[in-house]
Amino acid sequence: MSSKPKPRILLMHPILDPGPAILAEAAEVVEYSLDLPLDEAYIRQAAEGCVGIVSQLMDPIRDGVLSTPGLKIVSNVAVGFDNIDLPAATAHKVMVTNTPGVLDDATSDFAFTLLMATARRVVEADYFARSGKFKGWAIDMMLGADVFNATLGIVGIGRIGRGMAHRAKGFNMRVLYYDPQGLPPDAEQQLGATRVELPRLLAESDFVSVHVPLTPETQHLLSTPQFGQMKKTAILINTSRGPVIDEAALVEALTSKKIAGAGLDVYEREPAIHPGLIPLPNVVLAPHIASATVRTRSEMSAMAARNMATAVRGGRPPNLLNPEVKK
Ligand code: GLV
């Protein structure tokens, strides 16, 4: 007697162990061809006959894909899910899951790394030393900004923003935060963070670090007027999503010295980086790697695979973003 065939799922990109084994136990895994563009029409074609898609943040999963007959779940290997049209998924009764929690520490660590690297010009200094330009100690060489005792402004006080506040304690920083949803007073006290409106945060912070999800409300949250409110000595850090910052306005603010520097892990049109950022010595640029530690990426893979496996078996996946789809 032949056993029932496993349902098919589409794996958009390879994931890390133990993710593949978890998926293979629950489903027949079809891999998206690396030669195909990440384009809705191609993804739709590849998803035909699949009950699930394991997607990543560069995959556009919108109505054209979500309307694939028989599709039940999209499991995104990321905490951010702005690449997926959630209302369209809900309308088509497709479950959407993400990977919250497991990447918080790695991402806060990296935001703080960018803050330190930009403040103390680490990348510039490394180039300088490697290229044989170091001819001897000089009192005015590579002067940077103080981090200890400085003021940190955190835009968005979710798990990763709170992680930044926690790290800032070790540097005796004064911490301000802006978030439409404030923290309970005991949490504020524990973190040593004070809630303020955005203009005040921008005016008083030496470092502004962005930790909001990308939504229509947060798109270009920081643009020309906001850069104009910042200190000329301020440094901007972004590890959230590129479009939260108006990149052209940022280039203008950096080149006209309205602000002093930026540490960026994300870009408005990834993987493209605004050409105006490339020659600037006062910016540190990373290729969207804030969650890239061995442990974190493996846990993200496992979590996404478990979300998929649970849904394929008819269950309610743990990290369901649209619970109304699965009663
Ligand atoms: C990474 O950017 C994520 O959203 O997980």
Coordinates of N, CA, C and O in Angstrom, one line a residue, residues 148-281:
F148 N 30.6 56.9 26.1 CA 30.3 56.9 27.5 C 29.7 58.2 28.0 O 30.2 59.3 27.6
N149 N 28.6 58.2 28.7 CA 27.9 59.4 29.3 C 27.1 60.1 28.2 O 26.6 61.2 28.5
A150 N 27.1 59.7 26.9 CA 26.4 60.4 25.9 C 24.9 60.1 26.0 O 24.5 59.3 26.8
T151 N 24.1 60.8 25.2 CA 22.6 60.6 25.2 C 22.3 59.8 24.0 O 22.6 60.1 22.8
L152 N 21.5 58.7 24.3 CA 21.0 57.8 23.2 C 19.5 58.0 23.0 O 18.8 57.9 24.0
G153 N 19.1 58.2 21.8 CA 17.7 58.3 21.5 C 17.2 57.1 20.8 O 17.8 56.8 19.7
I154 N 16.3 56.4 21.3 CA 15.8 55.1 20.7 C 14.5 55.3 20.1 O 13.5 55.7 20.8
V155 N 14.4 55.1 18.8 CA 13.1 55.3 18.1 C 12.5 53.9 18.0 O 12.9 53.1 17.2
G156 N 11.5 53.7 18.8 CA 10.8 52.3 18.8 C 11.3 51.5 19.9 O 12.5 51.1 19.9
I157 N 10.5 51.3 20.9 CA 11.0 50.6 22.1 C 10.4 49.2 22.2 O 10.0 48.7 23.3
G158 N 10.5 48.5 21.1 CA 10.1 47.0 21.1 C 11.3 46.2 21.7 O 12.1 46.8 22.4
R159 N 11.3 45.0 21.5 CA 12.3 44.1 22.1 C 13.7 44.5 21.7 O 14.6 44.6 22.6
I160 N 13.9 44.9 20.5 CA 15.3 45.3 20.0 C 15.7 46.7 20.6 O 16.8 46.9 21.1
G161 N 14.7 47.6 20.6 CA 15.0 48.9 21.2 C 15.3 48.8 22.7 O 16.2 49.5 23.2
R162 N 14.6 47.9 23.3 CA 14.8 47.7 24.8 C 16.2 47.1 25.0 O 16.9 47.5 25.9
G163 N 16.6 46.3 24.0 CA 18.0 45.7 24.1 C 19.0 46.8 24.0 O 20.1 46.7 24.6
M164 N 18.8 47.8 23.2 CA 19.7 48.9 23.0 C 19.8 49.7 24.4 O 20.9 50.0 24.8
A165 N 18.6 49.9 25.0 CA 18.6 50.6 26.3 C 19.4 49.9 27.3 O 20.2 50.4 28.1
H166 N 19.3 48.6 27.3 CA 20.0 47.7 28.3 C 21.5 47.8 28.1 O 22.2 48.0 29.0
R167 N 21.9 47.8 26.8 CA 23.3 47.9 26.5 C 23.9 49.3 26.9 O 25.0 49.4 27.3
A168 N 23.0 50.3 26.6 CA 23.5 51.7 26.9 C 23.8 51.9 28.4 O 24.6 52.8 28.7
K169 N 23.1 51.1 29.3 CA 23.4 51.2 30.7 C 24.8 51.0 31.0 O 25.4 51.7 31.9
G170 N 25.4 50.1 30.3 CA 26.8 49.8 30.6 C 27.8 50.9 30.2 O 28.9 50.9 30.6
F171 N 27.2 51.8 29.4 CA 28.0 53.0 28.9 C 27.6 54.2 29.6 O 27.9 55.4 29.2
N172 N 26.8 54.0 30.7 CA 26.3 55.1 31.5 C 25.6 56.2 30.6 O 25.7 57.4 30.9
M173 N 24.9 55.8 29.6 CA 24.2 56.7 28.7 C 22.9 57.2 29.3 O 22.2 56.5 30.0
R174 N 22.5 58.4 28.9 CA 21.2 58.9 29.2 C 20.3 58.4 28.1 O 20.7 58.6 26.9
V175 N 19.2 57.7 28.4 CA 18.4 57.1 27.3 C 17.1 57.8 27.2 O 16.3 57.8 28.2
L176 N 16.8 58.3 26.0 CA 15.5 58.8 25.7 C 14.8 57.8 24.7 O 15.5 57.2 23.9
Y177 N 13.5 57.7 24.7 CA 12.9 56.9 23.7 C 11.6 57.6 23.2 O 11.0 58.3 23.9
Y178 N 11.3 57.3 21.9 CA 10.1 57.7 21.3 C 9.3 56.5 20.8 O 9.9 55.6 20.1
D179 N 8.1 56.3 21.3 CA 7.3 55.2 20.8 C 5.8 55.6 21.1 O 5.5 56.0 22.3
P180 N 4.9 55.5 20.1 CA 3.5 55.9 20.4 C 3.0 55.0 21.6 O 2.1 55.5 22.4
Q181 N 3.5 53.8 21.7 CA 3.1 53.0 22.9 C 4.2 53.0 23.9 O 5.3 52.4 23.7
G182 N 4.0 53.7 25.0 CA 5.0 53.8 26.0 C 5.2 52.5 26.8 O 4.4 51.6 26.7
L183 N 6.2 52.5 27.6 CA 6.5 51.3 28.4 C 5.8 51.6 29.8 O 5.6 52.7 30.2
P184 N 5.4 50.5 30.5 CA 4.9 50.7 31.9 C 6.0 51.4 32.7 O 7.2 51.2 32.5
P185 N 5.6 52.2 33.7 CA 6.6 52.9 34.5 C 7.7 52.0 35.1 O 8.9 52.4 35.1
D186 N 7.4 50.8 35.5 CA 8.5 50.0 36.1 C 9.5 49.5 35.1 O 10.7 49.5 35.4
A187 N 9.0 49.3 33.8 CA 10.0 48.9 32.8 C 10.9 50.1 32.4 O 12.1 50.0 32.2
E188 N 10.3 51.3 32.4 CA 11.0 52.5 32.1 C 12.1 52.7 33.2 O 13.3 53.0 32.9
Q189 N 11.7 52.5 34.4 CA 12.7 52.6 35.5 C 13.8 51.6 35.4 O 15.0 52.0 35.6
Q190 N 13.4 50.4 35.1 CA 14.4 49.3 35.1 C 15.4 49.6 33.9 O 16.6 49.4 34.1
L191 N 14.9 50.1 32.8 CA 15.8 50.4 31.7 C 16.5 51.8 31.8 O 17.5 52.1 31.1
G192 N 16.0 52.6 32.7 CA 16.5 53.9 32.9 C 16.2 54.8 31.6 O 17.1 55.6 31.2
A193 N 15.1 54.6 31.0 CA 14.7 55.2 29.8 C 13.5 56.2 30.0 O 12.6 55.9 30.7
T194 N 13.6 57.4 29.4 CA 12.6 58.4 29.5 C 11.9 58.6 28.2 O 12.5 58.8 27.1
R195 N 10.5 58.5 28.2 CA 9.7 58.7 27.0 C 9.6 60.2 26.7 O 9.3 61.0 27.5
V196 N 9.9 60.5 25.4 CA 9.7 61.9 24.9 C 9.1 61.9 23.5 O 9.1 60.8 22.9
E197 N 8.7 63.0 23.1 CA 8.2 63.1 21.7 C 9.4 63.1 20.8 O 10.5 63.5 21.2
L198 N 9.2 62.8 19.5 CA 10.3 62.6 18.5 C 11.1 63.9 18.4 O 12.4 63.8 18.4
P199 N 10.5 65.1 18.3 CA 11.4 66.3 18.1 C 12.4 66.5 19.3 O 13.5 66.9 19.0
R200 N 11.9 66.2 20.5 CA 12.8 66.4 21.6 C 13.9 65.3 21.6 O 15.1 65.6 21.9
L201 N 13.6 64.1 21.3 CA 14.6 63.1 21.2 C 15.6 63.4 20.1 O 16.8 63.3 20.4
L202 N 15.2 64.0 19.0 CA 16.1 64.3 17.9 C 17.0 65.5 18.4 O 18.2 65.5 18.1
A203 N 16.4 66.4 19.1 CA 17.2 67.6 19.5 C 18.2 67.3 20.6 O 19.3 68.0 20.6
E204 N 17.9 66.3 21.4 CA 18.8 66.1 22.6 C 19.8 64.9 22.4 O 20.7 64.8 23.3
S205 N 19.6 64.1 21.4 CA 20.4 62.8 21.4 C 21.7 63.0 20.6 O 21.8 63.7 19.6
D206 N 22.7 62.4 21.2 CA 24.0 62.3 20.5 C 24.0 61.2 19.5 O 24.7 61.2 18.4
F207 N 23.2 60.1 19.8 CA 23.1 59.0 18.9 C 21.6 58.7 18.8 O 20.9 58.7 19.8
V208 N 21.1 58.5 17.6 CA 19.7 58.2 17.4 C 19.7 56.8 16.7 O 20.3 56.6 15.7
S209 N 19.0 55.8 17.4 CA 19.0 54.5 16.8 C 17.6 54.0 16.5 O 16.7 54.2 17.4
V210 N 17.3 53.6 15.3 CA 16.0 53.3 14.9 C 15.6 51.8 15.0 O 16.4 51.0 14.5
H211 N 14.5 51.6 15.6 CA 14.1 50.2 15.9 C 12.6 50.0 15.7 O 11.9 49.4 16.5
V212 N 12.0 50.5 14.6 CA 10.6 50.4 14.3 C 10.4 49.5 13.1 O 11.2 49.4 12.3
P213 N 9.2 48.8 13.1 CA 8.9 48.0 11.9 C 8.6 49.0 10.7 O 8.2 50.1 11.0
L214 N 8.7 48.5 9.5 CA 8.3 49.3 8.4 C 6.8 49.2 8.2 O 6.3 48.1 7.9
T215 N 6.1 50.3 8.3 CA 4.6 50.3 8.0 C 4.4 51.6 7.3 O 5.3 52.5 7.1
P216 N 3.2 51.8 6.7 CA 2.9 53.1 6.1 C 3.2 54.3 7.0 O 3.6 55.3 6.6
E217 N 3.0 54.1 8.3 CA 3.2 55.2 9.3 C 4.6 55.5 9.5 O 5.0 56.6 9.9
T218 N 5.5 54.5 9.4 CA 6.9 54.7 9.7 C 7.8 55.0 8.4 O 9.0 55.3 8.6
Q219 N 7.2 54.8 7.3 CA 7.9 55.1 6.0 C 8.4 56.6 6.0 O 7.6 57.5 6.2
H220 N 9.7 56.8 5.8 CA 10.3 58.1 5.9 C 10.0 58.9 7.2 O 9.8 60.1 7.2
L221 N 10.0 58.1 8.2 CA 9.8 58.8 9.6 C 10.9 59.8 9.8 O 10.6 60.8 10.4
L222 N 12.1 59.5 9.3 CA 13.2 60.5 9.4 C 13.5 61.0 8.0 O 13.9 60.2 7.1
S223 N 13.3 62.3 7.8 CA 13.6 62.9 6.5 C 14.2 64.3 6.8 O 14.6 64.6 7.9
T224 N 14.1 65.2 5.8 CA 14.8 66.5 5.9 C 14.4 67.2 7.2 O 15.3 67.7 7.9
P225 N 13.1 67.4 7.5 CA 12.8 68.2 8.7 C 13.4 67.5 10.0 O 13.9 68.3 10.9
Q226 N 13.4 66.2 10.0 CA 13.9 65.5 11.3 C 15.4 65.7 11.3 O 16.0 65.9 12.4
F227 N 16.1 65.6 10.2 CA 17.6 65.7 10.3 C 17.9 67.2 10.7 O 18.9 67.4 11.4
G228 N 17.1 68.1 10.3 CA 17.3 69.5 10.7 C 17.1 69.7 12.2 O 17.6 70.7 12.7
Q229 N 16.4 68.8 12.8 CA 16.2 68.9 14.3 C 17.3 68.3 15.1 O 17.4 68.4 16.3
M230 N 18.1 67.5 14.4 CA 19.2 66.8 15.1 C 20.4 67.7 15.4 O 20.6 68.7 14.7
K231 N 21.2 67.2 16.4 CA 22.5 68.0 16.6 C 23.4 67.8 15.4 O 23.4 66.7 14.8
K232 N 24.2 68.8 15.2 CA 25.2 68.7 14.1 C 26.2 67.6 14.4 O 26.9 67.1 13.5
T233 N 26.4 67.2 15.7 CA 27.3 66.2 16.1 C 26.7 64.8 16.2 O 27.3 63.9 16.5
A234 N 25.4 64.7 15.8 CA 24.7 63.5 16.1 C 25.0 62.4 15.0 O 25.4 62.7 13.9
I235 N 24.9 61.2 15.5 CA 25.1 60.0 14.6 C 23.8 59.2 14.6 O 23.2 58.9 15.6
L236 N 23.4 58.8 13.4 CA 22.2 58.0 13.2 C 22.5 56.6 12.9 O 23.4 56.3 12.1
I237 N 21.8 55.7 13.6 CA 22.0 54.2 13.4 C 20.7 53.6 12.9 O 19.6 53.8 13.5
N238 N 20.8 52.8 11.9 CA 19.6 52.1 11.4 C 19.8 50.6 11.2 O 20.6 50.2 10.3
T239 N 19.1 49.8 12.0 CA 19.2 48.3 11.8 C 17.8 47.8 11.6 O 17.5 46.6 11.7
S240 N 16.8 48.7 11.3 CA 15.4 48.3 11.2 C 15.1 47.9 9.7 O 15.3 46.8 9.3
R241 N 14.5 48.9 9.0 CA 14.3 48.7 7.6 C 14.7 50.0 6.9 O 14.4 51.1 7.4
G242 N 15.2 49.9 5.7 CA 15.7 51.1 5.0 C 14.7 52.2 4.8 O 15.0 53.4 5.0
P243 N 13.5 51.9 4.3 CA 12.6 52.9 3.9 C 12.1 53.8 5.1 O 11.4 54.7 4.9
V244 N 12.4 53.4 6.4 CA 12.1 54.2 7.5 C 12.8 55.6 7.4 O 12.4 56.6 7.9
I245 N 13.9 55.5 6.7 CA 14.7 56.7 6.5 C 14.7 57.1 5.1 O 14.9 56.3 4.2
D246 N 14.5 58.4 4.8 CA 14.6 59.0 3.5 C 16.0 59.0 3.1 O 16.8 59.9 3.6
E247 N 16.5 58.1 2.3 CA 17.9 57.9 2.1 C 18.5 59.1 1.3 O 19.7 59.5 1.6
A248 N 17.8 59.7 0.4 CA 18.3 60.9 -0.4 C 18.5 62.0 0.6 O 19.5 62.8 0.6
A249 N 17.5 62.2 1.5 CA 17.6 63.3 2.5 C 18.7 63.0 3.5 O 19.4 64.0 3.9
L250 N 19.0 61.8 3.8 CA 20.1 61.4 4.7 C 21.4 61.8 4.0 O 22.3 62.4 4.7
V251 N 21.6 61.5 2.7 CA 22.8 61.8 2.0 C 23.0 63.3 2.1 O 24.1 63.8 2.4
E252 N 21.9 64.1 1.9 CA 22.0 65.5 1.9 C 22.4 66.0 3.3 O 23.3 66.9 3.4
A253 N 21.8 65.4 4.3 CA 22.1 65.8 5.7 C 23.6 65.5 6.0 O 24.2 66.3 6.8
L254 N 24.1 64.4 5.5 CA 25.5 64.1 5.8 C 26.4 64.9 5.1 O 27.4 65.4 5.6
T255 N 26.1 65.2 3.8 CA 27.1 66.0 3.0 C 27.1 67.4 3.4 O 28.1 68.1 3.3
S256 N 25.9 67.9 3.8 CA 25.8 69.3 4.2 C 26.1 69.5 5.7 O 25.9 70.6 6.3
K257 N 26.6 68.4 6.3 CA 27.0 68.4 7.7 C 25.9 68.8 8.7 O 26.2 69.4 9.8
K258 N 24.6 68.5 8.3 CA 23.5 68.8 9.3 C 23.6 67.8 10.4 O 23.2 68.0 11.6
I259 N 24.1 66.5 10.1 CA 24.4 65.6 11.2 C 25.9 65.0 10.9 O 26.4 65.2 9.8
A260 N 26.4 64.4 11.9 CA 27.9 64.0 11.8 C 28.2 62.7 11.2 O 29.2 62.5 10.6
G261 N 27.2 61.8 11.3 CA 27.6 60.4 10.7 C 26.4 59.5 10.8 O 25.3 59.8 11.3
A262 N 26.6 58.3 10.2 CA 25.5 57.3 10.2 C 26.1 55.9 10.1 O 27.2 55.7 9.5
G263 N 25.5 55.0 10.8 CA 25.8 53.6 10.8 C 24.6 52.8 10.3 O 23.6 52.8 10.9
L264 N 24.7 52.2 9.1 CA 23.5 51.7 8.4 C 23.7 50.2 8.1 O 24.8 49.8 7.6
D265 N 22.7 49.4 8.4 CA 22.7 48.0 8.0 C 21.6 47.7 7.0 O 21.6 46.7 6.4
V266 N 20.7 48.7 6.8 CA 19.6 48.5 5.9 C 19.4 49.7 5.0 O 19.8 50.8 5.3
Y267 N 18.8 49.5 3.8 CA 18.8 50.5 2.8 C 17.4 50.6 2.1 O 16.6 49.6 2.2
E268 N 17.1 51.7 1.5 CA 15.8 52.0 1.0 C 15.5 51.0 -0.2 O 14.3 50.6 -0.3
R269 N 16.4 50.7 -1.0 CA 16.2 49.9 -2.2 C 17.2 48.7 -2.2 O 17.9 48.6 -3.1
E270 N 17.2 47.9 -1.2 CA 18.2 46.8 -1.1 C 18.0 45.9 -2.3 O 16.9 45.6 -2.7
P271 N 19.1 45.3 -2.8 CA 20.5 45.5 -2.2 C 21.2 46.8 -2.7 O 22.4 47.0 -2.4
A272 N 20.5 47.7 -3.4 CA 21.1 48.9 -3.9 C 21.4 49.8 -2.7 O 20.5 49.9 -1.8
I273 N 22.5 50.5 -2.7 CA 22.8 51.5 -1.7 C 22.9 52.8 -2.4 O 23.5 52.9 -3.5
H274 N 22.3 53.8 -1.8 CA 22.3 55.2 -2.5 C 23.8 55.5 -2.8 O 24.6 55.5 -1.9
P275 N 24.1 55.8 -4.1 CA 25.4 56.1 -4.5 C 26.1 57.2 -3.7 O 27.3 57.3 -3.5
G276 N 25.2 58.1 -3.2 CA 25.8 59.3 -2.4 C 26.4 58.8 -1.1 O 27.1 59.6 -0.4
L277 N 26.0 57.6 -0.6 CA 26.5 57.2 0.7 C 28.0 56.6 0.5 O 28.8 56.6 1.5
I278 N 28.2 56.0 -0.6 CA 29.4 55.2 -0.8 C 30.7 56.0 -0.5 O 31.6 55.5 0.2
P279 N 30.9 57.2 -1.0 CA 32.2 57.9 -0.8 C 32.3 58.5 0.6 O 33.4 59.1 0.9
L280 N 31.2 58.5 1.4 CA 31.3 59.3 2.7 C 32.1 58.6 3.7 O 31.7 57.4 4.1
P281 N 33.1 59.2 4.2 CA 33.9 58.5 5.3 C 33.2 58.5 6.6 O 33.6 57.7 7.5

